[in-house]
Amino acid sequence: DKMELSLYISDETEKETMNMAIFQAFRALRPVSEKAADVAALPYDVVDRAEAKAIGDKNPDSFLHVDRAEMDLPDDTDLYDSKVYERARQNLLNMEKNGVMKQDETPCYYIYELTRKGKTQTGLVGCCSIDDYMKGIVKKHELTREDKEQDRIRHVDVCDANTGPIYLACRYPQQLLDLMEQWKTSHAAVYDFVADDEIVKVHVWVIDGNEEIETIREQFENIPSIYIADGHHRAASAVKVGLKRREEHPDYDGTEEFNYFLSVVFPYDQLKILAYNRVVHDLNGMDEHAFIASLKFNFELMIMPGFPCKPVEKHCMGMYVGGNWYHLKAWDDVYAKKDIVGQLDVSILQEKILSPILGIGDPRTDQRIRFVGGSHKLSELAQIADSTGGVAFAMFPTAMEDLMQIADESKLMPPKSTWFEPKLRSGLFIHKLS
């Protein structure tokens, strides 16, 4: 036993020194093939309670019955009531008991391919290490909120499973790309369906070959950094549940499933970041003309009558106010001497307009600002601004390279800086913690 422990400590020390990423195969609990399209659901945080209930009432197999279990309880049930988490656990157990889902018998990796509007991204599903998250090998670029963390901590802990994958990215070695392509061409997909939004096409392959599994594991050990694209709260919550389980099992040896969390890792250059737009519900007591005049110190303004203004380059943004669209371009001295975070368009907007002019000091908590994902049309932004007498801003998307540089420098982006499409579907892969 002492020799085994010594070898384990030596191996872990070597990994820590070399900063190797750990990406484990696992036994996924997943839908049987004929149920995959019914089970697959949008992430819990992009549908509200009413939307989830409408979907769930029509589809008894939707995974929203697990991720948004309040839909199956009385309407006046508090979202954070213990009954919600217990119902989620029971719904998950019932999906397995009733044959909707089945757990694979041996650890596997899974190829997860999403196609939206002709653009395809293909990644691998496995489990990352909570230690890699704490050591900064799995890198974040956003702050998380305690209340949102606590919700997912309770959900993961009570369900005894990671029910939603963390959306990650990295620089893929060519050997991994070749391996996935070869497996796809020589094996049938276990899932092949169009999601219920009729936009996203989903393919999944199970990699169960011992040689391929070992190659994938070894290839990830040569990857120094994995970046969280989306799912910061799910990641932080999964890690905290793992640490909680370690306290409950002081004799843990690192191989237990609670030391890992469900992840999908895509090649960074296949990902599509859309803009994350903003609407402020009023002009902070100013009239339209005074507001526009206040912008000229930091921006070149051009009115764009008759059509929406979508920015086509960095340091530019579209603005809608008072029935008109404007093109704003930041003067060079606004951002030239700033660091990578200060040069982001969302930072320029916050520092030069939202905070000093519109009085939005903390966009995380201020109820006057609304964030609108880039999948929405600019006409929708204008409608929201018109309905409140406010102003809308159409942003230029953040570059994936900027996200990675910010994470590498251990810096943080402003809230709501990125909107990734397509959204990962929940329910296709569940990682049991025991």
Coordinates of C-alpha atoms in Angstrom, one line a residue:
D1 CA 0.0 0.0 0.0
K2 CA 2.8 2.4 0.8
M3 CA 4.5 1.7 -2.5
E4 CA 1.2 2.3 -4.4
L5 CA 0.7 5.6 -2.5
S6 CA 4.3 6.6 -3.3
L7 CA 3.8 5.9 -6.9
Y8 CA 0.5 7.8 -7.0
I9 CA 2.1 10.9 -5.3
S10 CA 5.0 10.7 -7.6
D11 CA 2.7 10.5 -10.7
E12 CA 0.6 13.4 -9.4
T13 CA 3.6 15.5 -8.7
E14 CA 5.0 14.9 -12.2
K15 CA 1.7 15.9 -13.7
E16 CA 1.5 19.1 -11.6
T17 CA 5.1 20.0 -12.6
M18 CA 4.4 19.4 -16.3
N19 CA 1.0 21.1 -16.1
M20 CA -0.7 18.4 -18.1
A21 CA -4.4 18.5 -18.6
I22 CA -6.4 15.5 -17.4
F23 CA -9.3 14.5 -19.5
Q24 CA -10.9 11.3 -18.5
A25 CA -13.2 8.8 -20.3
F26 CA -16.3 8.0 -18.3
R27 CA -19.5 5.8 -18.3
A28 CA -22.1 8.2 -19.6
L29 CA -25.7 7.9 -18.6
R30 CA -27.4 8.9 -21.9
P31 CA -30.6 8.5 -23.9
V32 CA -31.2 5.4 -25.9
S33 CA -30.9 6.3 -29.6
E34 CA -34.6 6.5 -30.3
K35 CA -35.1 8.9 -27.4
A36 CA -32.2 11.3 -27.9
A37 CA -34.1 13.9 -29.8
D38 CA -36.9 14.0 -27.2
V39 CA -34.5 14.2 -24.3
A40 CA -32.1 16.8 -25.6
A41 CA -32.9 20.3 -24.2
L42 CA -31.5 23.8 -24.2
P43 CA -29.4 24.7 -21.1
Y44 CA -31.4 25.5 -17.9
D45 CA -30.2 29.1 -18.0
V46 CA -31.5 30.1 -21.4
V47 CA -35.1 29.2 -20.8
D48 CA -37.3 30.7 -18.1
R49 CA -39.8 28.9 -15.9
A50 CA -42.8 29.5 -18.2
E51 CA -40.9 28.5 -21.3
A52 CA -39.6 25.3 -19.6
K53 CA -43.1 24.4 -18.5
A54 CA -44.5 24.9 -22.0
I55 CA -41.9 22.6 -23.4
G56 CA -42.2 20.0 -20.6
D57 CA -46.0 19.8 -20.8
K58 CA -45.7 18.8 -24.5
N59 CA -42.7 16.5 -24.0
P60 CA -42.5 14.2 -21.0
D61 CA -39.0 13.1 -21.9
S62 CA -37.5 16.5 -22.2
F63 CA -34.4 16.9 -19.9
L64 CA -35.9 20.2 -18.7
H65 CA -37.8 18.0 -16.3
V66 CA -34.5 17.5 -14.6
D67 CA -32.8 20.8 -15.2
R68 CA -35.9 22.9 -14.5
A69 CA -37.8 20.5 -12.2
E70 CA -40.0 23.3 -10.8
M71 CA -42.1 22.8 -13.9
D72 CA -43.5 19.6 -12.3
L73 CA -44.4 21.4 -9.0
P74 CA -47.1 23.9 -8.1
D75 CA -46.6 27.3 -9.7
D76 CA -46.0 29.0 -6.4
T77 CA -43.1 26.7 -5.5
D78 CA -39.9 28.7 -4.8
L79 CA -37.2 28.0 -7.4
Y80 CA -34.7 27.1 -4.6
D81 CA -37.1 25.0 -2.5
S82 CA -35.5 21.7 -1.5
K83 CA -38.5 20.0 -3.2
V84 CA -37.2 21.3 -6.6
Y85 CA -33.9 19.5 -6.2
E86 CA -35.5 16.3 -4.9
R87 CA -37.9 16.3 -7.8
A88 CA -35.0 16.7 -10.2
R89 CA -33.3 13.7 -8.7
Q90 CA -36.4 11.6 -8.9
N91 CA -37.0 12.6 -12.5
L92 CA -33.5 11.6 -13.4
L93 CA -33.9 8.3 -11.7
N94 CA -37.2 7.7 -13.5
M95 CA -35.6 8.3 -16.9
E96 CA -33.1 5.5 -16.2
K97 CA -35.7 3.3 -14.6
N98 CA -38.1 3.7 -17.5
G99 CA -35.5 2.9 -20.1
V100 CA -35.3 6.4 -21.5
M101 CA -31.7 6.6 -20.5
K102 CA -29.0 3.9 -20.0
Q103 CA -25.5 4.0 -18.7
D104 CA -22.6 2.7 -20.8
E105 CA -20.9 -0.4 -19.3
T106 CA -17.3 0.8 -19.9
P107 CA -15.6 4.3 -19.8
C108 CA -15.8 6.0 -23.2
Y109 CA -15.2 9.3 -24.9
Y110 CA -17.9 10.7 -27.2
I111 CA -17.6 12.8 -30.3
Y112 CA -20.2 15.6 -30.2
E113 CA -20.8 17.5 -33.5
L114 CA -23.1 20.5 -33.9
T115 CA -24.0 22.1 -37.2
R116 CA -25.8 25.5 -37.3
K117 CA -26.4 27.4 -40.5
G118 CA -23.9 25.4 -42.4
K119 CA -21.1 25.8 -39.8
T120 CA -19.9 22.7 -38.0
Q121 CA -18.0 22.3 -34.7
T122 CA -16.8 18.9 -33.6
G123 CA -15.5 18.2 -30.1
L124 CA -14.9 15.5 -27.5
V125 CA -17.0 14.7 -24.4
G126 CA -15.2 13.5 -21.3
C127 CA -14.4 14.7 -17.8
C128 CA -12.0 17.3 -16.6
S129 CA -10.3 17.3 -13.3
I130 CA -11.4 19.6 -10.5
D131 CA -7.7 20.0 -9.6
D132 CA -7.0 21.3 -13.1
Y133 CA -9.6 23.9 -12.5
M134 CA -8.1 24.9 -9.2
K135 CA -4.6 25.0 -10.7
G136 CA -5.6 27.1 -13.6
I137 CA -5.1 24.6 -16.3
V138 CA -8.8 24.9 -16.9
K139 CA -9.0 28.6 -17.3
K140 CA -11.9 31.0 -16.6
H141 CA -12.5 34.6 -17.8
E142 CA -15.7 35.6 -15.9
L143 CA -16.7 36.1 -12.3
T144 CA -19.5 34.0 -10.9
R145 CA -22.4 34.9 -8.6
E146 CA -22.8 33.1 -5.3
D147 CA -26.5 32.7 -5.6
K148 CA -26.3 31.1 -9.0
E149 CA -23.5 28.8 -7.8
Q150 CA -25.5 27.7 -4.8
D151 CA -28.4 26.7 -7.0
R152 CA -26.3 24.4 -9.2
I153 CA -24.3 23.1 -6.2
R154 CA -27.5 21.8 -4.7
H155 CA -28.7 20.5 -8.0
V156 CA -25.5 18.5 -8.7
D157 CA -25.2 17.3 -5.1
V158 CA -28.8 16.1 -4.8
C159 CA -28.9 14.5 -8.3
D160 CA -25.5 13.0 -7.6
A161 CA -24.5 13.8 -11.1
N162 CA -23.2 16.5 -13.5
T163 CA -26.3 17.0 -15.6
G164 CA -25.0 19.8 -17.8
P165 CA -21.7 19.8 -19.7
I166 CA -19.2 22.6 -19.4
Y167 CA -18.5 24.2 -22.8
L168 CA -14.7 24.3 -23.2
A169 CA -12.2 25.0 -25.9
C170 CA -8.5 24.5 -26.6
R171 CA -5.9 24.3 -29.3
Y172 CA -6.4 20.8 -30.7
P173 CA -3.3 18.7 -31.8
Q174 CA -3.7 17.5 -35.4
Q175 CA -3.6 13.9 -34.2
L176 CA -6.8 14.4 -32.2
L177 CA -8.5 16.0 -35.2
D178 CA -7.4 13.1 -37.4
L179 CA -8.5 10.5 -34.8
M180 CA -12.0 12.0 -34.6
E181 CA -12.4 12.2 -38.4
Q182 CA -11.2 8.6 -38.9
W183 CA -13.7 7.4 -36.2
K184 CA -16.6 9.3 -37.7
T185 CA -16.0 7.8 -41.2
S186 CA -15.6 4.2 -39.9
H187 CA -18.4 4.1 -37.3
A188 CA -22.1 4.9 -37.3
A189 CA -23.4 7.8 -35.2
V190 CA -25.5 6.8 -32.2
Y191 CA -27.4 10.1 -32.4
D192 CA -28.4 11.9 -35.6
F193 CA -31.2 14.4 -35.3
V194 CA -32.2 18.0 -35.8
A195 CA -32.9 19.8 -32.5
D196 CA -36.4 21.0 -31.7
D197 CA -35.5 24.6 -32.8
E198 CA -35.0 23.1 -36.3
I199 CA -31.8 25.0 -36.6
V200 CA -29.1 22.8 -35.0
K201 CA -28.2 19.4 -36.3
V202 CA -26.7 17.0 -33.7
H203 CA -24.4 14.0 -34.3
V204 CA -22.8 11.8 -31.6
W205 CA -20.4 8.9 -31.9
V206 CA -19.2 6.7 -29.0
I207 CA -15.5 6.1 -28.9
D208 CA -15.1 2.7 -27.1
G209 CA -11.8 1.4 -28.7
N210 CA -9.1 0.9 -26.1
E211 CA -6.3 2.2 -28.4
E212 CA -8.3 5.4 -29.3
I213 CA -9.2 6.0 -25.7
E214 CA -5.6 5.8 -24.6
T215 CA -4.5 8.1 -27.5
I216 CA -7.1 10.8 -26.5
R217 CA -6.0 10.7 -22.9
E218 CA -2.3 11.0 -23.9
Q219 CA -3.0 13.8 -26.3
F220 CA -4.7 15.9 -23.7
E221 CA -1.8 15.4 -21.4
N222 CA 0.2 17.6 -23.9
I223 CA -2.4 20.4 -23.9
P224 CA -1.3 23.1 -21.4
S225 CA -4.5 25.1 -21.2
I226 CA -8.2 24.4 -21.6
Y227 CA -10.5 27.5 -21.7
I228 CA -14.1 27.8 -20.4
A229 CA -16.1 29.2 -23.2
D230 CA -19.5 29.0 -21.5
G231 CA -20.7 27.5 -18.2
H232 CA -18.7 29.3 -15.6
H233 CA -21.3 28.8 -12.9
R234 CA -21.7 25.1 -13.8
A235 CA -17.9 24.6 -13.6
A236 CA -17.5 26.4 -10.3
S237 CA -20.5 24.5 -8.8
A238 CA -19.2 21.1 -10.0
V239 CA -15.8 21.8 -8.5
K240 CA -17.3 22.8 -5.2
V241 CA -19.4 19.7 -5.0
G242 CA -16.2 17.7 -5.7
L243 CA -14.4 19.4 -2.9
K244 CA -17.4 18.8 -0.6
R245 CA -17.3 15.1 -1.4
R246 CA -13.6 15.0 -0.6
E247 CA -14.4 16.4 2.9
E248 CA -17.0 13.7 3.3
H249 CA -14.6 11.0 2.1
P250 CA -11.2 11.9 3.7
D251 CA -9.8 8.6 2.4
Y252 CA -10.4 9.5 -1.2
D253 CA -7.6 8.5 -3.6
G254 CA -8.3 10.8 -6.6
T255 CA -9.9 8.1 -8.8
E256 CA -13.5 8.7 -7.6
E257 CA -15.9 10.2 -10.1
F258 CA -16.5 13.3 -7.9
N259 CA -13.0 14.4 -8.7
Y260 CA -14.1 15.1 -12.2
F261 CA -16.7 17.1 -14.0
L262 CA -18.6 16.7 -17.3
S263 CA -17.0 18.6 -20.1
V264 CA -17.2 19.1 -23.9
V265 CA -13.9 20.4 -25.4
F266 CA -14.0 21.9 -28.9
P267 CA -11.2 23.2 -31.1
Y268 CA -11.1 26.9 -30.4
D269 CA -11.0 27.9 -34.0
Q270 CA -14.3 26.1 -34.8
L271 CA -16.3 28.2 -32.3
K272 CA -18.6 31.0 -33.2
I273 CA -18.9 33.9 -30.8
L274 CA -21.9 36.2 -31.4
A275 CA -22.3 39.7 -30.1
Y276 CA -23.9 40.2 -26.7
N277 CA -26.0 43.3 -27.1
R278 CA -27.3 45.8 -24.5
V279 CA -30.5 47.8 -24.0
V280 CA -30.7 50.5 -21.3
H281 CA -34.3 51.3 -20.4
D282 CA -34.0 55.1 -20.1
L283 CA -31.5 57.9 -20.8
N284 CA -30.8 58.7 -17.1
G285 CA -32.9 61.9 -17.2
M286 CA -31.4 63.4 -20.4
D287 CA -33.2 64.1 -23.6
E288 CA -32.1 62.4 -26.8
H289 CA -30.1 65.4 -28.1
A290 CA -28.2 65.9 -24.9
F291 CA -27.4 62.2 -24.7
I292 CA -26.1 62.1 -28.3
A293 CA -24.0 65.3 -27.8
S294 CA -22.3 63.7 -24.8
L295 CA -20.9 60.9 -26.9
K296 CA -18.9 63.1 -29.3
F297 CA -16.0 63.4 -26.8
N298 CA -15.1 59.7 -27.2
F299 CA -16.8 58.5 -30.5
E300 CA -17.1 59.5 -34.1
L301 CA -20.9 59.4 -34.8
M302 CA -22.7 58.8 -38.1
I303 CA -26.5 58.6 -38.4
M304 CA -27.7 55.6 -40.4
P305 CA -31.2 56.5 -41.4
G306 CA -33.5 53.8 -42.6
F307 CA -31.8 50.6 -41.6
P308 CA -30.2 48.8 -38.6
C309 CA -26.5 49.4 -37.9
K310 CA -24.5 46.2 -37.4
P311 CA -20.9 46.9 -36.6
V312 CA -18.4 45.2 -38.9
E313 CA -15.1 45.8 -37.1
K314 CA -13.6 46.1 -33.6
H315 CA -14.0 49.4 -31.6
C316 CA -17.3 50.1 -33.5
M317 CA -20.9 49.7 -32.3
G318 CA -24.4 50.3 -33.5
M319 CA -26.7 52.5 -31.4
Y320 CA -30.4 52.9 -31.6
V321 CA -32.1 55.8 -29.9
G322 CA -35.1 58.0 -30.6
G323 CA -36.1 56.1 -33.8
N324 CA -32.7 56.3 -35.5
W325 CA -29.7 54.0 -35.8
Y326 CA -26.2 55.5 -35.4
H327 CA -22.7 54.1 -36.1
L328 CA -20.2 54.8 -33.3
K329 CA -16.5 54.4 -33.7
A330 CA -14.2 55.0 -30.7
W331 CA -11.4 57.5 -31.1
D332 CA -8.0 55.8 -31.0
D333 CA -7.0 57.5 -27.7
V334 CA -10.0 55.9 -26.0
Y335 CA -8.4 52.4 -26.1
A336 CA -4.8 52.7 -27.5
K337 CA -3.0 52.5 -24.1
K338 CA -5.4 50.0 -22.5
D339 CA -4.7 46.4 -21.7
I340 CA -6.4 43.5 -23.5
V341 CA -9.5 43.8 -21.3
G342 CA -9.7 47.6 -21.6
Q343 CA -9.6 47.3 -25.4
L344 CA -12.7 45.1 -25.5
D345 CA -15.7 46.9 -27.0
V346 CA -17.9 46.0 -24.0
S347 CA -15.3 47.6 -21.8
I348 CA -15.3 50.8 -23.9
L349 CA -19.1 50.9 -23.8
Q350 CA -19.1 50.5 -20.0
E351 CA -16.3 53.0 -19.2
K352 CA -17.3 55.7 -21.7
I353 CA -21.2 55.5 -21.9
L354 CA -22.9 53.1 -19.5
S355 CA -21.2 54.2 -16.3
P356 CA -20.4 58.0 -16.7
I357 CA -23.4 59.0 -18.8
L358 CA -26.2 56.5 -18.2
G359 CA -25.4 55.8 -14.6
I360 CA -25.0 52.0 -14.9
G361 CA -22.3 51.4 -12.3
D362 CA -22.7 47.7 -11.9
P363 CA -24.2 46.0 -15.0
R364 CA -24.5 42.7 -13.0
T365 CA -27.1 44.1 -10.7
D366 CA -28.6 47.2 -12.3
Q367 CA -32.2 46.5 -13.3
R368 CA -32.1 49.3 -15.9
I369 CA -29.9 47.3 -18.3
R370 CA -30.9 44.2 -20.3
F371 CA -28.5 41.9 -22.2
V372 CA -29.7 40.4 -25.5
G373 CA -27.9 37.5 -27.1
G374 CA -26.6 37.9 -30.6
S375 CA -29.1 35.4 -32.0
H376 CA -31.8 38.1 -31.8
K377 CA -32.4 40.5 -34.6
L378 CA -31.4 44.1 -34.4
S379 CA -35.0 45.1 -35.0
E380 CA -35.8 43.4 -31.6
L381 CA -33.3 45.6 -29.9
A382 CA -35.0 48.7 -31.4
Q383 CA -38.4 47.5 -30.3
I384 CA -37.2 47.1 -26.7
A385 CA -35.6 50.5 -26.7
D386 CA -38.7 52.1 -28.2
S387 CA -40.9 50.4 -25.6
T388 CA -38.9 51.9 -22.7
G389 CA -37.7 55.2 -24.1
G390 CA -34.2 54.0 -23.8
V391 CA -31.2 53.2 -26.0
A392 CA -29.9 50.0 -27.6
F393 CA -26.3 49.0 -28.4
A394 CA -25.3 46.5 -31.1
M395 CA -21.9 45.2 -30.3
F396 CA -19.1 43.7 -32.4
P397 CA -18.4 40.1 -31.3
T398 CA -15.5 39.4 -29.0
A399 CA -12.7 37.4 -30.7
M400 CA -11.9 33.9 -29.4
E401 CA -8.2 34.8 -29.3
D402 CA -9.0 37.8 -27.0
L403 CA -10.9 35.5 -24.7
M404 CA -8.0 33.1 -24.5
Q405 CA -5.4 35.8 -24.0
I406 CA -7.5 37.3 -21.1
A407 CA -7.7 33.9 -19.5
D408 CA -4.0 33.3 -20.0
E409 CA -3.3 36.6 -18.2
S410 CA -5.7 35.6 -15.3
K411 CA -7.8 38.6 -16.1
L412 CA -11.6 38.9 -16.2
M413 CA -14.0 40.0 -18.9
P414 CA -16.9 42.4 -18.2
P415 CA -20.2 40.5 -17.7
K416 CA -22.0 39.2 -20.7
S417 CA -19.1 39.7 -23.1
T418 CA -19.7 36.6 -25.2
W419 CA -22.7 34.7 -26.7
F420 CA -21.9 31.3 -28.1
E421 CA -24.0 29.6 -30.7
P422 CA -25.1 26.8 -31.0
K423 CA -25.9 26.1 -27.4
L424 CA -25.0 22.7 -26.1
R425 CA -27.9 20.4 -25.5
S426 CA -28.4 19.1 -22.0
G427 CA -29.4 15.5 -21.3
L428 CA -27.3 13.8 -24.0
F429 CA -24.5 12.9 -21.5
I430 CA -24.8 12.6 -17.7
H431 CA -21.8 12.0 -15.4
K432 CA -22.7 10.2 -12.3
L433 CA -20.6 11.2 -9.2
S434 CA -21.0 7.8 -7.4

